[in-house]
């Protein structure tokens, strides 16, 4: 898993990519929890939600006014949990 980008002008957004996991190539089914400031944000990597197109397999978190991510937890489809 790696952070692959953010947006300029204090948008405070983080994109996480779960690709190349042991569970499956794109990390589909991984549940990601992010703690930033007073907020706890959750997203799940999914696919197949679009017709005749591809789903974005990055997890996207808008951090609002938070300037720091306190922790990230990834629960992989295999059951393995990784904390960062």
Short mmCIF file of C-alpha atoms in Angstrom, two decimals:
data_model
loop_
_atom_site.label_atom_id
_atom_site.label_comp_id
_atom_site.label_asym_id
_atom_site.label_seq_id
_atom_site.Cartn_x
_atom_site.Cartn_y
_atom_site.Cartn_z
CA UNK A 1 0.00 0.00 0.00
CA UNK A 2 1.27 3.48 -0.74
CA UNK A 3 0.11 7.07 -0.81
CA UNK A 4 0.07 8.10 -4.45
CA UNK A 5 -0.99 11.69 -4.45
CA UNK A 6 -2.64 14.70 -2.96
CA UNK A 7 -4.22 17.85 -4.32
CA UNK A 8 -2.77 21.39 -4.21
CA UNK A 9 -4.15 24.49 -2.48
CA UNK A 10 -4.81 22.94 0.94
CA UNK A 11 -7.36 20.42 -0.26
CA UNK A 12 -6.01 17.89 2.29
CA UNK A 13 -6.85 14.74 0.37
CA UNK A 14 -5.03 11.42 0.40
CA UNK A 15 -5.24 8.63 -2.16
CA UNK A 16 -4.20 5.12 -1.10
CA UNK A 17 -3.41 2.34 -3.54
CA UNK A 18 -3.64 -1.23 -2.28
CA UNK A 19 -2.35 -2.96 -5.42
CA UNK A 20 -0.13 -6.02 -5.45
CA UNK A 21 -1.55 -7.46 -2.23
CA UNK A 22 -1.32 -11.17 -1.46
CA UNK A 23 -5.12 -11.38 -1.39
CA UNK A 24 -5.60 -10.25 -5.01
CA UNK A 25 -3.84 -8.07 -7.55
CA UNK A 26 -5.76 -4.85 -6.87
CA UNK A 27 -6.56 -5.29 -3.17
CA UNK A 28 -10.28 -5.52 -3.95
CA UNK A 29 -12.23 -6.11 -0.77
CA UNK A 30 -9.69 -4.37 1.49
CA UNK A 31 -11.34 -2.17 4.13
CA UNK A 32 -9.30 0.94 4.98
CA UNK A 33 -9.84 3.04 8.11
CA UNK A 34 -8.11 6.43 8.50
CA UNK A 35 -7.96 8.57 11.68
CA UNK A 36 -7.36 12.25 10.91
CA UNK A 37 -8.11 14.84 13.57
CA UNK A 38 -11.47 14.13 15.18
CA UNK A 39 -12.65 12.11 12.17
CA UNK A 40 -12.50 8.38 11.48
CA UNK A 41 -12.99 7.68 7.77
CA UNK A 42 -13.67 4.26 6.21
CA UNK A 43 -13.56 3.11 2.59
CA UNK A 44 -13.54 -0.26 0.87
CA UNK A 45 -11.69 -1.06 -2.34
CA UNK A 46 -14.27 -2.31 -4.82
CA UNK A 47 -14.71 -3.00 -8.49
CA UNK A 48 -17.52 -3.69 -10.91
CA UNK A 49 -19.57 -0.62 -10.08
CA UNK A 50 -19.37 0.79 -13.59
CA UNK A 51 -20.85 -0.41 -16.86
CA UNK A 52 -18.41 -0.77 -19.79
CA UNK A 53 -15.68 1.00 -17.86
CA UNK A 54 -13.23 0.41 -15.05
CA UNK A 55 -13.61 1.31 -11.38
CA UNK A 56 -10.94 3.35 -9.62
CA UNK A 57 -9.23 0.99 -7.16
CA UNK A 58 -7.65 3.81 -5.15
CA UNK A 59 -9.18 4.67 -1.79
CA UNK A 60 -9.86 8.41 -1.61
CA UNK A 61 -10.14 10.25 1.70
CA UNK A 62 -11.01 13.94 2.08
CA UNK A 63 -9.38 15.11 5.29
CA UNK A 64 -11.20 18.40 5.71
CA UNK A 65 -9.21 20.76 7.90
CA UNK A 66 -7.00 17.97 9.32
CA UNK A 67 -3.34 18.45 8.46
CA UNK A 68 -2.11 15.09 9.73
CA UNK A 69 -3.18 11.45 9.49
CA UNK A 70 -2.81 9.86 12.92
CA UNK A 71 -3.13 6.24 11.78
CA UNK A 72 -4.27 4.00 8.95
CA UNK A 73 -5.59 0.46 9.31
CA UNK A 74 -6.08 -1.94 6.40
CA UNK A 75 -8.14 -5.09 6.82
CA UNK A 76 -7.30 -7.34 3.85
CA UNK A 77 -9.78 -9.86 2.38
CA UNK A 78 -7.54 -12.65 3.73
CA UNK A 79 -8.25 -11.43 7.29
CA UNK A 80 -4.79 -9.94 7.81
CA UNK A 81 -4.85 -6.51 9.48
CA UNK A 82 -2.07 -3.99 8.94
CA UNK A 83 -1.71 -0.77 10.93
CA UNK A 84 0.41 2.15 9.74
#
